[in-house]
């Protein structure tokens, strides 16, 4: 080896030895740090156990934390759609008008609407004024569930349950909405507390507990139909436990509740006769995994929280000494938690869809007694440790994973208007704004925030064909197109827009809505992933083989060939694939487009069809009519027109592993026409579209 080579070798060896020493030194330092942290943690825990902690202090910490989470950003939490709807039905001059035009037409009992009618007269219409009583009731609910847990079991179970309820998205969010959910939680907990005292602690303040039980039961009936259902279940449960000498009084309490509800009976029966068609319009029937999804929602879809819950269950099992009392309580709380869900599920399946997570807020607290009811009473130090672990993890996941405070402070109605204004200011004179949103709610923000109205409402343009004309005109005028849309917006609109403005400059996502800025700059959609393009120039994967007799080489939109269909072809050009092969995110879209030319008759009953199937079971079938994309006149005959179709996967319940997708032409009326450039592609969706309720 030459001297130069030896020198390089020695340098390399020295560098290697130094690197190894540094790595070992860093590992040693890290190990020491871990040991120190561990010692500190054990010291901290030991100090907690040795401190003179009282359970009352822990309860105060829970109430303070729960209050903070409900009041944080209170100035920035906007009204929801449901709140706008309720407030719009308060502008009446008399109580009778309120009942006739603001209550009966709704699907809820009169209680909350009547309360709001008088509340806003005194305290005003601001978000804080309207929401504050419901926030206060949400905070008081934490104290009540602690009292109930302590009464039925022990302080540990009361504190653990209150800690969960103080920091979970479900209860925080509905405490911040002026609708009958946060109020119903408080009312039903108060009812259960005084029911417990009436039935099992009859020796103390019997008539006071009697009166309060009757009052809160009646309020539950006026609050929501599901809180009425829960009150009925609780009342019926008491017949199995009330002492014989008090049975008559207990039955009288039920009669008193019914008497208080009599003024509402005509509203109840009217709403029952009308049914829930309005809800059916947007709420799907529940599926078999509803319970598991609901539990996931309660525990923030977090494996960390699942681990804490399982740990508490195991801890309780190891400590428990099972008795007949535990069995009775388990059956009672199991019935209270399960029955409203089962009744709602059956009603939704066979009559009309009503079941959703919010309906179960009145009965869900008793799930915690089912899970943790076998925990023994712990020392205050252990209680403090359990409560801290629960609250720290719940809050961390709430803020970081669930992004709760971002979503509740960013109303899609407001944000898509603000983004429109920003786009107009940035690209002044070179951007067209198109908005698909609720007109009345938008007007509220336009007036409040002084937002310019230099935009077009998508529903004012007219038909799909008119939208194409509008976009073509704007394409010749402006470089950019802004589009703001709510969840319920027709998903094909973005697909059509990208036919004229193909580049997605940016996309901003909110829970309940999405804002887009498009540009006409690129011919190929940058944000789309092309799955397949059938241009009839060669055989394409996943497409059915086509007879050569159908391939036309004299007329085409691009290339040399197109496909000619006639009266002999009812179905054609079928594309088939497994969903799992093309979709990784269930919030994505599948955009479909093709070029069509007809020289003779119109295209009535000719459709672009998508079908999702699991084995022989159809999951979703939808179509786009060719006739929606043209007008039956000489301007369209002999010319190529575009047909669009979009599948919004987030609104379809399907198995990711077993579902097959088919896309094809259904020439139902056996017309003659040509097609070319049949494109199928996926598009990035809004991962937060249902972020306040579903897994992100």
XYZ file of C-alpha atoms in Angstrom:
696
model
C 0.000 0.000 0.000
C 1.423 3.424 -0.946
C 2.010 6.084 1.696
C -0.941 8.108 0.428
C -3.200 5.078 0.746
C -1.939 4.354 4.294
C -2.658 7.927 5.290
C -6.226 7.746 3.981
C -6.682 4.378 5.737
C -5.493 5.797 9.095
C -7.783 8.824 8.735
C -10.734 6.555 7.964
C -10.011 4.294 10.942
C -9.620 7.283 13.261
C -12.879 8.780 11.964
C -14.667 5.449 12.500
C -13.366 5.087 16.074
C -14.361 8.681 16.883
C -17.831 8.144 15.422
C -18.318 4.961 17.469
C -17.167 6.763 20.634
C -19.602 9.626 19.980
C -22.483 7.211 19.387
C -21.717 5.277 22.567
C -21.377 8.526 24.517
C -24.733 9.766 23.226
C -26.357 6.433 24.093
C -24.931 6.624 27.591
C -26.171 10.207 28.032
C -29.603 9.199 26.728
C -29.721 6.260 29.120
C -28.824 8.537 32.022
C -31.491 11.036 30.942
C -34.089 8.271 30.738
C -33.111 7.075 34.206
C -33.351 10.625 35.578
C -36.738 11.148 33.961
C -37.910 7.823 35.361
C -36.655 8.758 38.831
C -38.341 12.145 38.593
C -41.599 10.567 37.465
C -41.539 8.019 40.277
C -40.707 10.809 42.712
C -43.580 12.890 41.333
C -46.011 9.983 41.674
C -44.728 9.250 45.165
C -45.232 12.893 46.112
C -48.777 12.735 44.769
C -49.513 9.705 46.902
C -47.930 11.294 49.978
C -49.643 14.653 49.557
C -52.771 15.387 51.481
C -54.956 15.417 48.400
C -58.697 15.503 48.812
C -61.152 14.139 46.282
C -62.943 17.484 46.417
C -59.770 19.135 45.050
C -59.682 16.613 42.203
C -63.317 17.348 41.405
C -62.524 21.071 41.319
C -59.679 20.355 38.883
C -62.064 18.411 36.648
C -64.658 21.187 36.752
C -62.003 23.820 36.040
C -60.605 21.821 33.106
C -64.060 21.096 31.717
C -65.001 24.773 32.017
C -61.795 25.876 30.311
C -62.302 23.507 27.381
C -65.878 24.704 26.894
C -65.079 28.406 27.235
C -61.817 28.430 25.271
C -62.156 30.515 22.064
C -65.785 31.186 22.979
C -65.597 34.509 21.089
C -64.631 32.640 17.915
C -67.083 29.726 17.941
C -69.712 30.442 15.256
C -73.267 29.228 14.995
C -73.806 25.823 13.415
C -76.381 25.148 10.710
C -78.789 23.754 13.336
C -78.434 26.896 15.432
C -79.070 29.150 12.437
C -82.141 27.068 11.657
C -83.458 27.392 15.211
C -82.751 31.120 15.415
C -84.479 31.749 12.093
C -87.662 30.335 13.655
C -87.763 32.831 16.546
C -88.860 35.990 14.743
C -92.505 35.984 15.813
C -94.684 38.468 17.618
C -96.577 36.013 19.788
C -96.215 32.648 21.473
C -98.961 31.141 19.300
C -97.079 32.174 16.152
C -93.931 30.604 17.574
C -95.741 27.297 18.125
C -97.453 27.294 14.724
C -94.531 28.462 12.584
C -91.409 27.809 14.634
C -92.014 24.579 16.561
C -94.585 22.307 14.940
C -92.776 22.382 11.592
C -89.563 21.218 13.278
C -88.868 17.655 14.332
C -88.026 18.502 17.953
C -90.195 19.135 21.023
C -90.934 22.704 22.023
C -88.682 23.058 25.081
C -85.442 24.489 23.705
C -87.184 26.614 21.071
C -89.418 28.224 23.691
C -86.407 28.797 25.947
C -84.472 30.477 23.121
C -87.497 32.597 22.173
C -87.461 34.322 25.559
C -83.700 34.090 26.156
C -82.704 36.139 23.080
C -85.282 38.799 23.955
C -83.379 39.410 27.194
C -79.735 38.679 26.354
C -79.508 39.244 22.612
C -78.564 37.273 19.500
C -74.770 37.106 19.735
C -73.033 33.729 19.655
C -71.837 34.064 23.260
C -75.255 35.086 24.568
C -77.059 32.241 22.800
C -74.528 29.517 23.632
C -73.717 30.439 27.243
C -76.639 28.687 29.037
C -75.838 25.461 27.202
C -72.154 25.752 28.124
C -73.122 26.249 31.769
C -75.376 23.181 31.632
C -72.491 21.221 30.085
C -70.255 22.171 33.018
C -72.925 21.327 35.591
C -73.325 17.927 33.930
C -69.793 17.072 35.100
C -70.757 17.709 38.699
C -73.941 15.659 38.330
C -72.240 12.603 36.824
C -69.724 12.703 39.681
C -72.576 12.789 42.206
C -74.371 9.912 40.477
C -71.210 7.792 40.258
C -70.441 8.442 43.901
C -74.002 7.605 44.944
C -74.174 4.325 43.043
C -70.566 3.192 43.425
C -67.796 5.289 44.940
C -65.829 8.510 44.479
C -63.251 6.900 42.193
C -65.868 5.942 39.608
C -67.495 9.357 39.887
C -64.164 11.126 39.330
C -63.027 8.865 36.484
C -66.351 9.272 34.662
C -66.342 13.047 35.168
C -62.740 13.231 33.908
C -63.693 11.475 30.679
C -66.787 13.608 30.164
C -64.879 16.813 30.899
C -62.337 16.214 28.138
C -64.107 14.269 25.397
C -65.043 15.898 22.097
C -68.594 14.536 22.191
C -69.616 16.405 25.340
C -67.484 19.504 24.726
C -68.892 20.117 21.258
C -72.536 19.609 22.181
C -72.109 21.838 25.225
C -71.123 24.621 22.814
C -74.175 24.251 20.556
C -77.503 25.847 21.481
C -79.561 22.792 20.637
C -81.319 20.180 22.812
C -78.246 17.949 23.271
C -76.131 19.696 25.910
C -79.283 20.791 27.707
C -80.698 17.270 27.485
C -77.548 15.781 28.988
C -77.846 18.082 32.008
C -81.607 17.549 32.383
C -81.355 13.743 32.135
C -78.480 13.593 34.614
C -80.462 15.741 37.070
C -83.477 13.493 36.538
C -81.398 10.353 37.248
C -79.837 11.937 40.334
C -83.203 12.823 41.902
C -84.718 9.515 40.741
C -81.898 7.744 42.596
C -82.588 9.743 45.725
C -86.339 9.158 45.437
C -86.121 5.393 44.960
C -83.091 4.447 47.070
C -82.820 7.223 49.640
C -86.485 7.784 50.448
C -85.833 8.616 54.085
C -84.279 11.986 53.248
C -86.143 14.941 51.715
C -88.618 12.657 49.968
C -91.048 15.276 48.697
C -88.276 17.586 47.504
C -86.750 14.712 45.521
C -90.219 13.738 44.316
C -90.871 17.249 42.979
C -87.448 17.598 41.350
C -87.670 14.163 39.740
C -91.075 15.043 38.256
C -89.795 18.451 37.093
C -86.672 17.165 35.340
C -88.534 14.235 33.807
C -91.063 16.658 32.314
C -88.222 18.877 31.077
C -86.620 15.826 29.451
C -89.898 15.153 27.645
C -90.027 18.744 26.372
C -86.331 18.767 25.437
C -85.951 16.007 22.813
C -87.805 12.873 21.759
C -84.813 10.711 22.738
C -84.513 12.359 26.149
C -88.244 11.627 26.521
C -87.509 8.013 25.595
C -84.697 7.851 28.142
C -86.902 9.350 30.855
C -89.509 6.685 30.133
C -86.899 3.914 30.407
C -85.636 5.280 33.732
C -89.173 5.664 35.071
C -90.052 2.091 34.112
C -86.833 0.853 35.784
C -87.974 2.317 39.094
C -90.929 -0.089 39.244
C -88.440 -2.913 39.879
C -86.709 -1.140 42.767
C -89.183 1.112 44.553
C -90.294 -0.079 47.948
C -93.817 -1.398 48.217
C -94.986 1.277 50.644
C -93.833 3.984 48.219
C -95.146 2.355 45.029
C -98.335 4.430 44.998
C -96.394 7.690 45.286
C -94.013 6.531 42.560
C -96.910 5.804 40.213
C -98.321 9.235 41.078
C -94.994 10.785 40.037
C -95.405 9.160 36.627
C -98.943 10.516 36.360
C -97.699 13.980 37.330
C -95.052 13.839 34.587
C -97.699 12.885 32.038
C -100.016 15.692 33.187
C -97.199 18.211 32.721
C -96.650 16.858 29.209
C -100.324 17.048 28.142
C -99.997 20.586 26.633
C -97.381 19.172 24.251
C -99.325 16.113 23.083
C -100.849 17.758 20.023
C -97.366 18.815 18.846
C -96.004 15.333 19.538
C -98.711 13.563 17.552
C -98.496 16.038 14.693
C -94.733 15.580 14.392
C -95.192 11.811 14.636
C -97.790 11.829 11.832
C -95.642 13.996 9.584
C -92.670 11.729 10.209
C -89.006 12.506 9.697
C -88.837 12.917 5.952
C -86.607 15.944 6.345
C -84.053 13.924 8.259
C -84.313 11.069 5.769
C -83.177 13.515 3.121
C -79.674 13.791 4.585
C -79.294 11.102 7.245
C -78.482 7.562 6.135
C -79.935 4.521 7.830
C -77.485 3.143 10.422
C -75.260 0.192 9.588
C -74.362 -2.868 11.643
C -71.125 -1.278 12.897
C -72.894 1.786 14.344
C -72.032 0.838 17.950
C -68.330 0.374 17.187
C -68.149 3.686 15.332
C -69.938 5.396 18.208
C -67.487 3.972 20.736
C -64.605 5.055 18.511
C -66.022 8.563 18.411
C -66.417 8.672 22.199
C -62.776 7.722 22.703
C -61.402 9.980 19.949
C -60.542 7.060 17.630
C -57.305 6.865 19.617
C -55.406 3.709 20.521
C -53.932 5.571 23.487
C -57.399 6.220 24.896
C -58.463 2.643 24.122
C -55.432 1.455 26.122
C -56.406 3.630 29.100
C -59.978 2.301 29.012
C -58.787 -1.311 28.806
C -56.292 -0.658 31.589
C -59.029 0.668 33.866
C -61.254 -2.318 33.052
C -58.441 -4.768 33.881
C -57.586 -2.838 37.037
C -61.213 -3.046 38.152
C -61.486 -6.757 37.383
C -58.378 -7.472 39.453
C -59.809 -5.551 42.390
C -63.472 -6.437 42.157
C -65.472 -8.517 44.570
C -68.593 -9.303 42.568
C -71.959 -9.232 44.325
C -75.660 -9.285 43.511
C -75.661 -5.503 43.758
C -73.046 -5.286 40.992
C -75.127 -7.592 38.795
C -78.295 -5.518 39.273
C -76.483 -2.265 38.589
C -74.804 -3.711 35.515
C -78.170 -4.784 34.100
C -79.747 -1.400 34.870
C -77.006 0.662 33.237
C -76.690 -1.771 30.353
C -80.419 -1.290 29.677
C -80.128 2.491 29.970
C -77.222 2.610 27.526
C -78.368 -0.040 25.039
C -82.162 0.386 24.829
C -82.206 3.919 23.302
C -79.673 2.764 20.726
C -81.562 -0.429 19.871
C -84.919 1.379 19.640
C -83.385 4.097 17.495
C -81.659 1.519 15.297
C -84.830 -0.512 14.684
C -86.907 2.624 14.066
C -84.277 3.922 11.639
C -84.036 0.634 9.772
C -87.727 -0.004 9.293
C -89.514 3.356 9.580
C -87.343 6.457 9.134
C -83.682 7.260 9.784
C -83.250 9.129 13.070
C -80.316 7.458 14.817
C -77.103 9.434 15.082
C -74.526 9.986 17.811
C -76.163 13.158 19.152
C -79.358 11.236 19.990
C -77.428 9.070 22.463
C -75.909 11.877 24.514
C -78.702 11.477 27.081
C -77.910 7.821 27.774
C -74.207 7.407 26.986
C -72.780 8.406 30.445
C -73.880 5.055 31.869
C -71.453 3.298 29.540
C -68.733 4.402 31.962
C -70.506 2.650 34.830
C -70.675 -0.511 32.715
C -66.953 -0.334 31.938
C -65.600 0.905 35.269
C -68.338 -0.007 37.763
C -66.195 -2.726 39.327
C -63.388 -0.311 40.315
C -62.824 -0.161 44.042
C -62.606 3.173 45.798
C -58.986 4.331 45.514
C -56.901 6.649 47.630
C -57.021 10.343 46.702
C -53.457 10.045 45.369
C -54.428 7.222 43.011
C -57.589 9.102 42.021
C -55.481 12.148 41.152
C -53.129 10.010 39.059
C -55.976 8.344 37.150
C -57.738 11.654 36.520
C -54.525 13.343 35.318
C -53.706 10.492 32.925
C -57.237 10.510 31.496
C -57.422 14.271 31.070
C -53.896 14.810 29.720
C -54.259 12.078 27.089
C -57.802 13.072 26.146
C -56.862 16.739 25.749
C -53.710 15.898 23.782
C -55.643 13.772 21.299
C -58.486 16.310 21.213
C -56.144 19.141 20.227
C -53.532 17.352 18.107
C -55.364 14.467 16.451
C -58.979 15.595 16.417
C -58.036 19.286 15.871
C -61.240 20.143 17.687
C -60.647 23.826 18.322
C -59.627 24.506 14.728
C -62.773 22.898 13.358
C -65.257 24.459 15.791
C -63.841 27.968 15.244
C -63.778 27.744 11.435
C -67.317 27.693 10.081
C -67.346 26.493 6.458
C -70.082 29.054 5.709
C -67.797 31.862 6.830
C -64.489 30.496 5.566
C -65.530 29.932 1.959
C -66.711 33.563 1.828
C -63.479 34.844 3.357
C -61.386 32.779 0.943
C -63.412 34.213 -1.941
C -62.645 37.735 -0.725
C -58.930 36.966 -0.378
C -58.777 35.433 -3.856
C -60.519 38.469 -5.348
C -58.060 40.817 -3.669
C -55.005 38.803 -4.706
C -56.047 38.261 -8.336
C -58.091 41.440 -8.800
C -59.926 41.416 -12.117
C -58.581 37.990 -13.068
C -60.641 35.571 -10.977
C -64.220 34.333 -11.151
C -65.830 33.302 -7.847
C -68.479 30.590 -7.698
C -70.074 29.644 -4.375
C -72.330 26.732 -3.471
C -73.576 27.473 0.030
C -76.613 28.332 2.126
C -77.925 31.753 1.035
C -79.406 32.970 4.329
C -76.448 31.866 6.444
C -74.041 33.383 3.917
C -75.959 36.667 4.082
C -75.374 36.726 7.838
C -71.589 36.604 7.365
C -71.637 38.933 4.339
C -73.316 41.633 6.432
C -71.380 40.977 9.615
C -67.917 40.788 8.001
C -68.634 43.235 5.148
C -67.697 40.661 2.492
C -68.133 41.766 -1.160
C -70.784 39.897 -3.133
C -68.891 39.862 -6.425
C -69.473 36.133 -6.841
C -72.011 33.872 -8.520
C -74.238 31.393 -6.724
C -73.855 27.989 -8.362
C -77.575 27.255 -8.010
C -78.473 30.474 -9.852
C -76.644 29.463 -13.025
C -79.193 26.844 -14.018
C -78.630 23.390 -15.455
C -75.407 21.447 -15.823
C -75.355 22.541 -19.453
C -75.685 26.195 -18.391
C -72.798 25.705 -15.981
C -70.646 24.525 -18.892
C -71.547 27.663 -20.867
C -70.763 29.821 -17.835
C -67.365 28.186 -17.314
C -66.493 28.450 -20.993
C -67.278 32.160 -20.915
C -65.232 32.693 -17.736
C -62.346 30.700 -19.198
C -62.054 33.269 -21.978
C -62.101 36.156 -19.476
C -60.167 35.134 -16.376
C -57.112 33.074 -15.500
C -58.516 31.769 -12.200
C -61.760 30.370 -10.842
C -62.530 30.214 -7.130
C -65.060 27.633 -5.911
C -66.348 27.364 -2.348
C -68.693 24.515 -1.466
C -70.359 22.827 1.497
C -70.410 19.096 2.195
C -73.714 18.584 0.400
C -72.505 20.212 -2.821
C -72.899 18.066 -5.950
C -69.475 16.381 -6.267
C -69.565 16.524 -10.068
C -69.215 20.332 -9.999
C -65.468 20.206 -9.319
C -65.066 17.605 -12.058
C -66.810 19.906 -14.548
C -64.847 22.949 -13.391
C -61.571 21.100 -13.973
C -62.650 20.523 -17.550
C -62.200 24.282 -18.068
C -59.779 25.249 -15.284
C -57.675 22.072 -14.973
C -54.980 23.183 -12.525
C -55.799 23.097 -8.837
C -53.741 25.960 -7.384
C -54.780 25.267 -3.796
C -57.431 23.510 -1.722
C -58.388 24.516 1.818
C -60.300 22.009 3.909
C -62.767 22.567 6.713
C -65.168 20.346 8.572
C -68.282 20.709 6.475
C -66.859 22.493 3.455
C -63.972 23.013 1.035
C -62.504 25.998 -0.820
C -60.642 25.639 -4.143
C -58.734 27.891 -6.477
C -58.364 26.638 -10.069
C -56.355 27.936 -12.977
C -56.742 27.431 -16.718
C -52.952 27.302 -17.086
C -52.443 23.548 -17.468
C -54.146 21.184 -19.828
C -53.552 18.172 -17.584
C -55.062 18.266 -14.044
C -52.060 18.411 -11.748
C -53.987 17.250 -8.708
C -55.594 14.235 -10.369
C -54.113 10.775 -10.629
C -55.027 9.204 -13.926
C -56.100 5.621 -13.445
C -56.950 4.855 -16.990
C -57.791 6.534 -20.278
C -59.614 4.556 -22.937
C -58.975 6.390 -26.202
C -59.641 3.315 -28.392
C -56.170 3.425 -29.893
C -55.151 0.170 -28.175
C -56.433 -2.330 -25.616
C -56.299 -0.918 -22.099
C -55.961 -2.816 -18.822
C -59.192 -3.245 -16.787
C -61.364 -2.488 -19.813
C -63.471 -5.136 -21.508
C -62.317 -6.232 -24.942
C -64.151 -4.449 -27.743
C -65.157 -5.927 -31.107
C -63.099 -4.381 -33.892
C -66.343 -3.702 -35.775
C -67.212 -1.011 -33.231
C -63.968 0.905 -33.641
C -64.354 3.855 -35.981
C -61.314 5.270 -37.828
C -62.999 8.143 -39.655
C -64.378 10.170 -36.727
C -62.527 10.832 -33.454
C -62.002 13.505 -30.835
C -58.308 12.749 -30.455
C -56.000 10.241 -32.090
C -57.288 8.156 -34.957
C -60.113 6.138 -33.448
C -63.359 6.380 -31.515
C -66.066 3.908 -30.520
C -69.379 3.834 -32.368
C -72.466 2.551 -30.574
C -75.800 1.836 -32.215
C -79.086 0.047 -31.564
C -77.297 -3.301 -31.239
C -75.278 -2.160 -28.218
C -77.079 -1.651 -24.894
C -73.931 -1.786 -22.690
C -70.411 -0.891 -23.708
C -66.845 -0.012 -22.660
C -66.946 -1.488 -19.176
C -64.116 -0.633 -16.777
C -63.734 -2.943 -13.755
C -61.350 -2.830 -10.816
C -61.139 -3.542 -7.085
C -61.568 -0.372 -5.030
C -58.552 -1.275 -2.904
C -56.308 -1.087 -5.987
C -57.114 2.530 -6.766
C -58.159 4.156 -3.478
C -56.113 4.683 -0.342
C -58.161 7.489 1.230
C -61.889 6.981 1.720
C -62.484 10.735 1.351
C -61.196 10.789 -2.225
C -63.306 11.206 -5.345
C -63.431 9.176 -8.532
C -63.901 11.521 -11.479
C -65.129 10.164 -14.799
C -65.400 12.018 -18.089
C -65.748 11.209 -21.767
C -66.364 12.881 -25.109
C -69.625 12.135 -26.937
C -70.835 12.974 -30.449
C -74.253 12.311 -31.916
C -75.335 13.176 -35.439
C -78.986 12.239 -35.380
C -81.532 11.746 -32.614
C -81.225 13.117 -29.063
C -79.506 11.224 -26.249
C -82.422 10.625 -23.890
C -81.952 7.537 -21.667
C -78.255 7.171 -22.409
C -76.225 7.075 -19.208
C -72.712 6.993 -17.832
C -73.018 4.501 -14.970
C -70.920 3.630 -11.932
C -71.654 0.568 -9.819
C -70.017 -0.594 -6.595
C -70.696 -4.203 -5.619
C -69.585 -6.604 -2.929
C -69.906 -10.036 -4.477
C -73.486 -10.257 -5.690
C -74.668 -7.515 -3.335
C -75.026 -4.035 -4.881
C -73.678 -1.276 -2.644
C -74.037 1.839 -4.749
C -75.438 2.541 -8.210
C -75.571 5.980 -9.768
C -75.558 7.508 -13.234
C -75.151 10.692 -15.248
C -77.596 11.352 -18.085
C -75.920 12.348 -21.353
C -78.852 14.664 -22.065
C -77.939 16.853 -19.072
C -74.789 18.032 -20.848
C -76.255 19.412 -24.062
C -79.325 21.042 -25.529
C -81.287 19.295 -28.238
C -80.525 21.719 -31.027
C -78.322 22.033 -34.080
C -75.545 23.624 -32.043
C -74.711 20.261 -30.454
C -75.362 17.808 -33.257
C -72.205 16.745 -35.020
C -70.000 18.210 -32.288
C -68.109 16.602 -29.436
C -69.538 17.330 -25.997
C -68.185 16.428 -22.569
C -70.053 14.202 -20.115
C -69.012 14.084 -16.447
C -69.732 11.811 -13.520
C -68.212 11.764 -9.998
C -68.293 9.269 -7.131
C -67.953 10.783 -3.647
C -66.591 7.875 -1.638
C -66.991 9.530 1.771
C -70.788 9.298 1.394
C -70.841 5.605 0.468
C -70.725 2.764 2.978
C -68.559 0.028 1.488
C -65.882 -2.539 2.296
C -62.448 -1.345 1.217
C -61.203 -4.896 0.782
C -64.079 -6.602 -1.031
C -65.780 -3.926 -3.126
C -65.514 -3.947 -6.903
C -66.068 -0.867 -9.072
C -67.602 -0.976 -12.544
C -68.006 1.972 -14.890
C -69.783 1.660 -18.226
C -72.156 3.163 -20.792
C -75.799 2.134 -20.632
C -77.407 2.793 -23.990
C -80.874 2.153 -22.640
C -82.734 3.765 -25.552
C -80.441 2.131 -28.151
C -79.257 5.374 -29.765
C -76.428 5.797 -32.263
C -73.443 7.924 -31.188
C -69.660 8.039 -30.863
C -67.503 8.215 -27.723
C -63.822 8.958 -27.213
C -61.309 9.761 -24.470
C -63.072 7.869 -21.696
C -61.087 9.000 -18.612
C -61.203 7.657 -15.058
C -59.109 9.297 -12.378
C -59.018 9.817 -8.621
C -58.970 13.211 -6.933
C -57.810 14.162 -3.462
C -60.773 14.792 -1.201
C -61.195 16.745 2.007
C -59.825 14.571 4.857
C -61.662 16.726 7.405
C -65.048 16.878 5.679
C -66.696 15.044 8.592
C -63.799 15.675 10.985
C -65.948 16.730 13.934
C -67.680 13.358 14.006
C -65.701 10.749 12.098
C -62.161 9.470 12.085
C -59.724 11.821 10.388
